[in-house]
CSV table of C-alpha atoms in Angstrom, one decimal:
chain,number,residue,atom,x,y,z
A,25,UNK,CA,307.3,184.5,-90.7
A,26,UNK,CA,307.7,181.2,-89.1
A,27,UNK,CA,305.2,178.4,-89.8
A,28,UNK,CA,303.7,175.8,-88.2
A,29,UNK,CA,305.9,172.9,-89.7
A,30,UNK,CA,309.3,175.0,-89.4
A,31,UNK,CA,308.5,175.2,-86.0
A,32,UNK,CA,307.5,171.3,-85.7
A,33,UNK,CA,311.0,170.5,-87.5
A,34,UNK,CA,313.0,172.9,-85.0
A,35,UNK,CA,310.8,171.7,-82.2
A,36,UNK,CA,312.9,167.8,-83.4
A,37,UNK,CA,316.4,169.4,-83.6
A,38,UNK,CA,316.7,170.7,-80.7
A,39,UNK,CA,314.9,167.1,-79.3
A,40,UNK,CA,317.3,164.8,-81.1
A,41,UNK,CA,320.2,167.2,-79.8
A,42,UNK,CA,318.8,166.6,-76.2
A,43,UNK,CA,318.4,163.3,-76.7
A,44,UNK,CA,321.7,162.5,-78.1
A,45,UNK,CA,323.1,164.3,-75.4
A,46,UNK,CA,321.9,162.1,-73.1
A,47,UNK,CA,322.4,158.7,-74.5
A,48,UNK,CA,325.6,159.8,-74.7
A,49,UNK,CA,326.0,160.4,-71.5
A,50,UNK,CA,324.4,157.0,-70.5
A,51,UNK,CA,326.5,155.5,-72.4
A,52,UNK,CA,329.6,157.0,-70.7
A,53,UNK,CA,328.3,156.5,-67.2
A,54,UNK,CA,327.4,152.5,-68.3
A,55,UNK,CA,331.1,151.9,-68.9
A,56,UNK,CA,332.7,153.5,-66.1
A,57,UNK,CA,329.7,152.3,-63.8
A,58,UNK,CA,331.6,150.3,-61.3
A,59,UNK,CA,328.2,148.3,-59.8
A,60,UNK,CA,325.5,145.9,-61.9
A,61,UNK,CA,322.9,148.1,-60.6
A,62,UNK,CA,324.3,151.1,-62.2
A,63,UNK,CA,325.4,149.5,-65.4
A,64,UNK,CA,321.8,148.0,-66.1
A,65,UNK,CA,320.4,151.4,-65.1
A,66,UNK,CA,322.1,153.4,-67.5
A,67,UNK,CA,322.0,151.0,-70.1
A,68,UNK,CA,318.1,151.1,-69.7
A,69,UNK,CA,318.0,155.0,-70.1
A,70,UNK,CA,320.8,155.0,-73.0
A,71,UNK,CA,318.7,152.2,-75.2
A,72,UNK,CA,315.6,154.5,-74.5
A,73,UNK,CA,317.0,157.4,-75.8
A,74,UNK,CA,318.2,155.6,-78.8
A,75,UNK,CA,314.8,154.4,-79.4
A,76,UNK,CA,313.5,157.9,-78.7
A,77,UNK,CA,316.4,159.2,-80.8
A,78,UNK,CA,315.6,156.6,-84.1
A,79,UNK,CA,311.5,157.6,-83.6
A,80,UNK,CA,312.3,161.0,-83.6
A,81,UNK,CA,314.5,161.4,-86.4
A,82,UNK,CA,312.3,159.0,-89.3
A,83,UNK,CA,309.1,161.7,-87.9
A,84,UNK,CA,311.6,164.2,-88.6
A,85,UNK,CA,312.2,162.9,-92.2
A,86,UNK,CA,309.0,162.6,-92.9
A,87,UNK,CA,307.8,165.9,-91.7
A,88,UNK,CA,311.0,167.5,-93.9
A,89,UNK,CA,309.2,165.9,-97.0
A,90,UNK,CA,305.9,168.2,-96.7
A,91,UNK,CA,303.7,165.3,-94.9
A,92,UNK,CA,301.3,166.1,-91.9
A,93,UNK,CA,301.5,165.2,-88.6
A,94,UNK,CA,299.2,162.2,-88.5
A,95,UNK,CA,301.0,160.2,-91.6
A,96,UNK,CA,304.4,161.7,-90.4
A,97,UNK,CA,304.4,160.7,-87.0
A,98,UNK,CA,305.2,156.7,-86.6
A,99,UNK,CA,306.0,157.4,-83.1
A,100,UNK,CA,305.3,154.4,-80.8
A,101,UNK,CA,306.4,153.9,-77.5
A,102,UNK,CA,308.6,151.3,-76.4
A,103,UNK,CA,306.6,148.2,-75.0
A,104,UNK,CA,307.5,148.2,-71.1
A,105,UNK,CA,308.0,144.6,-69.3
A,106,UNK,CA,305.5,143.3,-66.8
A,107,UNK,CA,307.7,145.0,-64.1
A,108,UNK,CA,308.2,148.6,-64.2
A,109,UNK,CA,312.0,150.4,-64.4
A,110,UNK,CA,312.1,150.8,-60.9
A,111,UNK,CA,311.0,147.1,-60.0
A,112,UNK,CA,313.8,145.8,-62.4
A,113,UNK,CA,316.0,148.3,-60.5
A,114,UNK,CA,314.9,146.8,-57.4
A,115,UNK,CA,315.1,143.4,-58.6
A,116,UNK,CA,319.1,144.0,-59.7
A,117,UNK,CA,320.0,145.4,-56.5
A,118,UNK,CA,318.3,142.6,-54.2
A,119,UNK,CA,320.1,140.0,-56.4
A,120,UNK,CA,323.3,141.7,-55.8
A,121,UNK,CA,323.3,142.6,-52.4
A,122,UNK,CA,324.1,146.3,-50.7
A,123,UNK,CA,326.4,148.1,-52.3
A,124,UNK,CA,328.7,150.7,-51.0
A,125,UNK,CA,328.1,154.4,-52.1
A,126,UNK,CA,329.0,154.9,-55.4
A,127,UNK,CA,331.9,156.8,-55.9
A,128,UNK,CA,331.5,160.7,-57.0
A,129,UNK,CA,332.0,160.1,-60.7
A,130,UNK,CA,328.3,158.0,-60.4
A,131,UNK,CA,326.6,160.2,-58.6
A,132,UNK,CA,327.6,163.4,-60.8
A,133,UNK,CA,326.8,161.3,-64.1
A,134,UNK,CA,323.4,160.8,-62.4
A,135,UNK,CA,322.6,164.4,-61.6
A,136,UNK,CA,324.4,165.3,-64.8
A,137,UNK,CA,321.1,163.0,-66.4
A,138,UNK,CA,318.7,164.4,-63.6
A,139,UNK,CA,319.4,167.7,-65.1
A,140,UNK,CA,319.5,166.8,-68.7
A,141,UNK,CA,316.4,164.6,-68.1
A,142,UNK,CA,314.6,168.0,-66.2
A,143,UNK,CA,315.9,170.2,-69.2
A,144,UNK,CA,313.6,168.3,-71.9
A,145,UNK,CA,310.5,168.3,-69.0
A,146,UNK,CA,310.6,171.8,-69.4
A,147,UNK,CA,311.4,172.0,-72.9
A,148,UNK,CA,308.2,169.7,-74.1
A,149,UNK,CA,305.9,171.5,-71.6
A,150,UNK,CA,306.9,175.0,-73.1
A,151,UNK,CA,305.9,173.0,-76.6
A,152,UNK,CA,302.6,171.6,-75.0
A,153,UNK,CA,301.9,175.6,-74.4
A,154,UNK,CA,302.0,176.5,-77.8
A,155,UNK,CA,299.7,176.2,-79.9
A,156,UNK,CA,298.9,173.1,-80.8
A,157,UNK,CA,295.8,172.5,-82.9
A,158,UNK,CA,297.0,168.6,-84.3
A,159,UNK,CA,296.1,166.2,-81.8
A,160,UNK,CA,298.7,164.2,-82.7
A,161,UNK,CA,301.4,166.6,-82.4
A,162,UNK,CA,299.8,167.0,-78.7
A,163,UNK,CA,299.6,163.2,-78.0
A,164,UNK,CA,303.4,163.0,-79.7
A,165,UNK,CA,304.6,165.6,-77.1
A,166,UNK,CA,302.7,164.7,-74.0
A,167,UNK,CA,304.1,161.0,-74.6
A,168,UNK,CA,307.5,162.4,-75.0
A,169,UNK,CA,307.2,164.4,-71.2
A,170,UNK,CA,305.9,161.1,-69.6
A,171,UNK,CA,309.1,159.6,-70.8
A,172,UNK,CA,311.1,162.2,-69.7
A,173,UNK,CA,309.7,162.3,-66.5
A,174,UNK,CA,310.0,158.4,-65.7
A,175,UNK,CA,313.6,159.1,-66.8
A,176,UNK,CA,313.9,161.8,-64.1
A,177,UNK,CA,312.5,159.4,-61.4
A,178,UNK,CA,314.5,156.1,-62.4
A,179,UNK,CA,317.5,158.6,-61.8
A,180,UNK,CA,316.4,160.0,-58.9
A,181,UNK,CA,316.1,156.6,-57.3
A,182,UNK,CA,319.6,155.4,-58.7
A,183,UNK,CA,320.9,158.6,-56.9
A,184,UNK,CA,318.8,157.6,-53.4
A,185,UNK,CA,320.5,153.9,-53.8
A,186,UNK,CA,324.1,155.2,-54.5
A,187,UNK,CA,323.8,158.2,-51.6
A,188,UNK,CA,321.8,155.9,-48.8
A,189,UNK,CA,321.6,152.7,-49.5
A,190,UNK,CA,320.4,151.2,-46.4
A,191,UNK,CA,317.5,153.8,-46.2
A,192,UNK,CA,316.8,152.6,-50.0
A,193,UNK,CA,316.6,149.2,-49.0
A,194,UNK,CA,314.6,149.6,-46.1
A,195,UNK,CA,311.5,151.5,-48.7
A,196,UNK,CA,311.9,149.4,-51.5
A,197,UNK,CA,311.7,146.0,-49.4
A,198,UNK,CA,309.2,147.4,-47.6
A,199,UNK,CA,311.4,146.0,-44.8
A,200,UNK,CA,309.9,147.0,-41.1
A,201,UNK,CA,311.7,148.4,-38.0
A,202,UNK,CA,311.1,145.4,-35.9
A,203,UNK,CA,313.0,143.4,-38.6
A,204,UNK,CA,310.2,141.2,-39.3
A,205,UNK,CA,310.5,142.0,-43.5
A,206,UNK,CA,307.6,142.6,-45.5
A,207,UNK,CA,304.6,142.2,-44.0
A,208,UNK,CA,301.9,140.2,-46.1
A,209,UNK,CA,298.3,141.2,-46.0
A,210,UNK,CA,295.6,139.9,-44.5
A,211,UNK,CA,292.0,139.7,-46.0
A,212,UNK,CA,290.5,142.1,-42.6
A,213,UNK,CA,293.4,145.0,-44.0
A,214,UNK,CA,291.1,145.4,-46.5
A,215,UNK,CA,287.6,146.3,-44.8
């Protein structure tokens, strides 16, 4: 019979696996990347998944000792900038003018990482269904699928850049029809 720690250390094999998987895929798709967009994109996701990577193995470690979840797990997540990924995204891209469509090799790296990222949504939320009576296994795991998911997004928006670019830069300028630019509010929009 199987018990609850075995299953907590196979639960961070098969994580570290998925994660080294995909920081090594980042890593690939940063130094064939032919755009600074992409390049600072990928790098952001591979140096996430080697924080993710180094946090999950010493919890790993500590677990393999015999220790419990709440003086195993030294899991903290990475401090975040004032702007969010996707505003540093946006903020690359604006400095560097529109690009041209990426060639295929981007985009299939990208959805190659869209489907990586997806695989490890699904993989923490069938964790989050078992049964999980240590609240900070739970807290652990649900951290884990926010990151994943902002993973899945950042990509998804590389992918929207690469693939329509001028649509892209229309939404994330918040650029109007009429070519006016963004529109700046006025204190009556908000009555």
């Amino acid at each position: 019979m199987v018990n609850e720690r075995d299953e907590a250390l196979e639960m961070f094999c098969t994580a570290m696996d998925m994660k080294e998987r995909k920081k090594t895929l980042y890593e690939d798709a940063m130094s064939t990347c032919p755009d600074q967009v992409g390049i600072e994109t990928f790098r952001m996701l591979r140096d996430a998944e080697a924080e993710h990577l180094k946090q999950i193995h010493e919890t790993y470690e500590e677990l393999k000792k015999g220790k419990v979840w709440a003086d195993a797990c030294k899991y903290h997540p990475v401090e975040e900038e004032d702007e969010d990924k996707k505003a540093v995204l946006r903020k690359i891209a604006e400095e560097h003018g529109k690009m041209p469509k990426a060639c295929l090799d981007d985009v299939a790296a990208i959805e190659t990482g869209m489907k990586l990222e997806n695989s490890s949504v699904d993989f923490f939320q069938k964790q989050l269904q078992g049964v999980l009576e240590d609240p900070v296994e739970r807290e652990f795991i649900e951290r884990m699928l926010v990151e994943e998911r902002e993973h899945y997004i950042l990509l998804a928006d590389l992918k929207y850049y690469y693939t329509d670019p001028e649509s892209w830069f229309m939404e994330k300028s918040k650029a109007r029809l009429d070519g006016a630019g963004r529109r700046i509010a006025s204190k009556g929009d908000f009555t």
